[in-house]
DNA sequence: AAGGAGACCAACCGCGACCCA
DNA sequence: ATGGGTCGCGGTTGGTCTCCT
């Protein structure tokens, strides 16, 4: 039994969007907001599939989109995030305001891949092309206060082949440093996560600030109130492994805190 | 000027995850 | 617990543009 179609294909347009269709979609979303993509086309008077409407809005019509060329900083940020996250374009896009996952994916495939190959770096593994496969190991210290479900991180990398992720399940965030297999030996993967500068809502004031309270890692990933959130059972142990973290100086993949705040790495 | 090749990117497709009855 | 409906993601396709010969 096949999967049911997402819409009545016989009565939907396909292919490039017309100006009129764009205008209708924009007007409808301005009036009613995003969501209910399945029913949106009919309500907006569009002969399009809901998925198509969603894609058109997210990738092209959204008012906050930044059009135009990628900057050198964006290039490098994409490369670094890809080295960590793999082909998780939506997560990468979440770190690049105004950019969409589709745009980044296309940009990666057309520009960055070639750029890395020219540098002699394998874009899939972020390792030198002529380097034989080896099991480099690096110590990653997660300075979070509570343990994290393994799948929180391994799921990020689950599409990688076993060769690339030799032992993702070895990534366990505990108070002590944990050995993990490293995919990008040229990158400093030491993670130092602590409180960004801005004020936090009460729920998150438990994040370790050099004081005495901690934020669970689920919240640090922007998964507030998720089932993984364990803020209610805070254990103050972070200080034991965060000797190099400071209130203002944490860094991640060599990026400043303002550039990569894991807590806004939220799912779209 | 013509046309072939490669680059670019918007859009489509299928699947997995999630939600809810 | 389960099954149907919906959404979002990542891979792929195909049309258009640009460059080169």
Coordinates of C-alpha atoms in Angstrom, one line a residue, chain A:
Chain A
X1 CA 0.0 0.0 0.0
X2 CA 1.5 3.3 -1.1
X3 CA 1.6 6.5 0.8
X4 CA -1.4 8.7 0.2
X5 CA -0.6 11.8 -1.8
X6 CA -0.3 15.0 0.2
X7 CA -2.8 16.8 -2.0
X8 CA -5.1 16.4 -5.0
X9 CA -2.4 16.3 -7.6
X10 CA -4.9 16.4 -10.5
X11 CA -5.9 19.9 -9.6
X12 CA -2.6 21.5 -8.6
X13 CA -0.1 23.6 -10.5
X14 CA 3.5 22.6 -10.6
X15 CA 6.7 24.3 -11.6
X16 CA 7.6 27.9 -11.3
X17 CA 5.4 30.2 -9.3
X18 CA 3.8 33.2 -11.0
X19 CA 3.7 36.7 -9.5
X20 CA 0.0 36.3 -8.9
X21 CA 0.5 33.1 -6.9
X22 CA 3.2 34.7 -4.9
X23 CA 1.0 37.7 -4.1
X24 CA -1.9 35.5 -3.0
X25 CA 0.4 33.4 -0.8
X26 CA 2.0 36.5 0.8
X27 CA -1.4 38.1 1.4
X28 CA -2.9 35.0 2.9
X29 CA 0.0 34.4 5.3
X30 CA 0.1 38.1 6.3
X31 CA -3.6 37.8 7.2
X32 CA -3.6 34.4 8.8
X33 CA 0.0 33.5 9.6
X34 CA 1.9 30.4 8.8
X35 CA 0.8 26.9 9.4
X36 CA -2.0 24.5 8.3
X37 CA -0.2 24.1 5.0
X38 CA -2.5 21.4 3.8
X39 CA -5.5 23.6 4.0
X40 CA -3.8 26.8 3.1
X41 CA -3.9 26.5 -0.7
X42 CA -7.6 26.1 -0.8
X43 CA -8.2 28.9 1.7
X44 CA -5.8 31.2 -0.2
X45 CA -7.3 30.3 -3.6
X46 CA -4.2 28.7 -4.8
X47 CA -4.0 25.6 -7.1
X48 CA -0.9 24.4 -5.3
X49 CA 0.0 21.6 -3.0
X50 CA 0.4 22.6 0.6
X51 CA 4.0 21.5 0.6
X52 CA 4.7 23.6 -2.4
X53 CA 3.2 26.7 -0.7
X54 CA 5.3 26.0 2.4
X55 CA 8.5 25.7 0.4
X56 CA 7.8 28.8 -1.6
X57 CA 7.2 30.8 1.5
X58 CA 10.1 29.5 3.5
X59 CA 12.7 29.6 0.7
X60 CA 11.6 32.6 -1.3
X61 CA 8.8 34.8 0.1
X62 CA 9.6 35.2 3.8
X63 CA 10.3 38.8 4.5
X64 CA 13.3 38.2 6.7
X65 CA 15.3 36.4 4.0
X66 CA 18.7 37.8 3.1
X67 CA 19.2 37.6 -0.6
X68 CA 22.5 37.9 -2.3
X69 CA 26.0 36.4 -2.1
X70 CA 27.3 34.6 0.9
X71 CA 30.1 36.4 2.7
X72 CA 33.4 34.9 3.5
X73 CA 32.4 34.7 7.2
X74 CA 29.2 32.9 6.2
X75 CA 31.3 30.5 4.1
X76 CA 33.6 29.6 7.0
X77 CA 30.7 29.3 9.4
X78 CA 29.0 26.9 7.1
X79 CA 32.1 24.8 6.7
X80 CA 32.6 24.6 10.5
X81 CA 29.0 23.8 11.2
X82 CA 28.9 21.2 8.4
X83 CA 32.0 19.6 9.9
X84 CA 30.1 19.2 13.1
X85 CA 26.6 18.6 12.0
X86 CA 26.9 17.0 8.6
X87 CA 24.1 17.5 6.1
X88 CA 21.8 19.0 8.7
X89 CA 21.0 21.9 6.5
X90 CA 18.1 23.2 8.7
X91 CA 20.3 23.3 11.7
X92 CA 23.1 25.0 9.8
X93 CA 20.6 27.5 8.4
X94 CA 19.4 28.2 12.0
X95 CA 22.8 29.7 12.6
X96 CA 22.7 31.9 9.5
X97 CA 20.0 34.5 9.9
X98 CA 18.1 35.2 6.7
X99 CA 19.4 32.0 5.0
X100 CA 17.4 29.0 4.2
X101 CA 18.3 25.4 4.4
X102 CA 17.7 25.0 0.7
X103 CA 19.9 28.0 -0.1
X104 CA 22.7 26.7 2.0
X105 CA 22.4 23.2 0.6
X106 CA 22.6 24.5 -2.9
X107 CA 25.5 26.8 -2.0
X108 CA 27.3 24.0 -0.4
X109 CA 26.9 21.7 -3.4
X110 CA 27.9 24.4 -5.9
X111 CA 30.5 26.5 -4.2
X112 CA 31.8 25.2 -0.9
X113 CA 32.4 21.6 -2.0
X114 CA 34.6 22.8 -4.8
X115 CA 36.3 25.3 -2.5
X116 CA 37.2 22.5 0.0
X117 CA 38.3 20.2 -2.8
X118 CA 40.6 23.0 -4.1
X119 CA 42.0 23.2 -0.6
X120 CA 42.7 19.5 -0.7
X121 CA 39.9 18.8 1.9
X122 CA 37.3 16.1 1.5
X123 CA 34.0 18.0 1.9
X124 CA 32.3 14.9 3.3
X125 CA 34.8 14.2 6.0
X126 CA 36.6 17.5 6.3
X127 CA 39.8 15.7 6.3
X128 CA 42.7 16.1 3.9
X129 CA 42.0 14.2 0.7
X130 CA 45.2 12.2 0.7
X131 CA 45.0 11.3 4.4
X132 CA 44.4 7.6 4.9
X133 CA 41.4 6.8 7.0
X134 CA 42.3 6.7 10.6
X135 CA 40.7 6.9 14.0
X136 CA 41.8 10.2 15.3
X137 CA 40.6 10.8 18.7
X138 CA 40.0 14.1 20.4
X139 CA 38.8 15.0 23.8
X140 CA 35.6 16.9 23.8
X141 CA 34.6 18.4 27.1
X142 CA 30.9 19.2 27.4
X143 CA 30.6 21.5 30.4
X144 CA 27.0 20.9 30.9
X145 CA 25.7 20.0 34.2
X146 CA 23.5 17.0 33.5
X147 CA 23.9 14.0 31.4
X148 CA 22.4 14.1 27.9
X149 CA 20.7 11.4 26.1
X150 CA 23.1 9.9 23.5
X151 CA 20.6 10.3 20.8
X152 CA 20.6 14.1 21.1
X153 CA 23.9 14.2 19.4
X154 CA 24.1 10.9 17.6
X155 CA 20.8 11.7 15.9
X156 CA 22.5 14.8 14.5
X157 CA 25.0 12.5 12.8
X158 CA 23.0 9.5 12.2
X159 CA 23.1 9.8 8.4
X160 CA 26.9 9.6 8.4
X161 CA 28.4 6.3 7.4
X162 CA 30.0 4.1 10.0
X163 CA 33.4 5.1 8.5
X164 CA 32.7 8.7 9.2
X165 CA 31.2 8.3 12.6
X166 CA 33.1 5.4 14.0
X167 CA 31.4 5.5 17.3
X168 CA 28.8 8.2 17.7
X169 CA 27.4 6.4 20.7
X170 CA 30.6 7.2 22.5
X171 CA 29.5 10.8 22.7
X172 CA 28.2 10.9 26.2
X173 CA 28.1 14.2 28.0
X174 CA 29.0 13.7 31.6
X175 CA 30.7 15.8 34.1
X176 CA 34.0 14.2 33.2
X177 CA 35.7 14.6 29.8
X178 CA 34.7 11.9 27.4
X179 CA 36.6 10.4 24.5
X180 CA 34.9 10.6 21.2
X181 CA 35.9 9.9 17.7
X182 CA 36.7 13.0 15.8
X183 CA 35.8 13.6 12.2
X184 CA 37.7 16.8 11.6
X185 CA 41.2 16.7 13.0
X186 CA 42.0 20.2 11.8
X187 CA 39.3 21.6 13.9
X188 CA 39.4 22.3 17.6
X189 CA 36.3 20.5 18.8
X190 CA 36.6 21.4 22.4
X191 CA 33.2 22.5 23.4
X192 CA 32.9 25.0 26.1
X193 CA 29.3 26.0 26.7
X194 CA 28.2 28.5 29.3
X195 CA 25.8 31.3 29.6
X196 CA 25.6 33.9 26.9
X197 CA 25.4 37.4 28.0
X198 CA 21.8 38.2 27.6
X199 CA 19.3 37.9 30.4
X200 CA 17.5 34.6 30.6
X201 CA 14.0 33.8 31.5
X202 CA 13.6 32.3 34.9
X203 CA 13.4 28.8 33.6
X204 CA 16.9 29.2 32.3
X205 CA 18.6 31.0 35.0
X206 CA 19.8 27.7 36.2
X207 CA 22.4 27.7 33.5
X208 CA 25.9 27.7 35.0
X209 CA 27.2 31.2 35.0
X210 CA 30.2 30.8 37.3
X211 CA 27.7 30.9 40.1
X212 CA 26.0 27.9 41.4
X213 CA 23.2 26.9 39.0
X214 CA 23.1 25.0 35.8
X215 CA 21.0 24.6 32.6
X216 CA 20.3 21.3 31.2
X217 CA 21.8 20.4 27.8
X218 CA 18.4 20.0 26.2
X219 CA 17.7 23.7 27.0
X220 CA 21.2 24.6 25.9
X221 CA 20.2 23.2 22.5
X222 CA 17.1 25.3 22.4
X223 CA 14.9 22.4 23.3
X224 CA 13.3 24.1 26.2
X225 CA 10.5 22.3 27.8
X226 CA 11.2 19.3 25.7
X227 CA 10.9 15.8 27.1
X228 CA 14.7 15.9 27.4
X229 CA 14.7 18.9 29.5
X230 CA 15.9 18.1 32.9
X231 CA 16.2 21.5 34.4
X232 CA 14.0 20.4 37.2
X233 CA 16.6 18.1 38.4
X234 CA 19.6 20.3 38.4
X235 CA 22.9 18.9 39.7
X236 CA 25.5 21.4 40.3
X237 CA 28.6 19.7 38.9
X238 CA 29.5 21.8 36.0
X239 CA 32.3 23.6 37.7
X240 CA 34.3 20.5 37.9
X241 CA 35.1 20.5 34.3
X242 CA 34.8 24.0 33.1
X243 CA 38.0 25.4 34.3
X244 CA 38.7 27.2 31.0
X245 CA 35.2 28.5 30.5
X246 CA 34.4 32.0 31.6
X247 CA 31.4 34.1 31.7
X248 CA 32.3 36.0 28.6
X249 CA 34.9 33.9 26.9
X250 CA 33.4 30.6 25.9
X251 CA 34.1 29.6 22.4
X252 CA 32.9 26.9 20.1
X253 CA 34.8 25.7 17.0
X254 CA 36.8 28.8 17.4
X255 CA 33.8 31.1 17.0
X256 CA 32.8 33.8 19.4
X257 CA 29.8 33.2 21.6
X258 CA 27.7 35.7 19.6
X259 CA 28.3 33.7 16.5
X260 CA 27.4 30.3 17.9
X261 CA 24.9 30.2 20.7
X262 CA 23.9 26.6 20.9
X263 CA 20.7 27.4 22.6
X264 CA 19.3 29.1 19.6
X265 CA 20.2 26.0 17.6
X266 CA 16.6 25.2 17.6
X267 CA 14.6 22.9 15.4
X268 CA 12.5 24.8 12.8

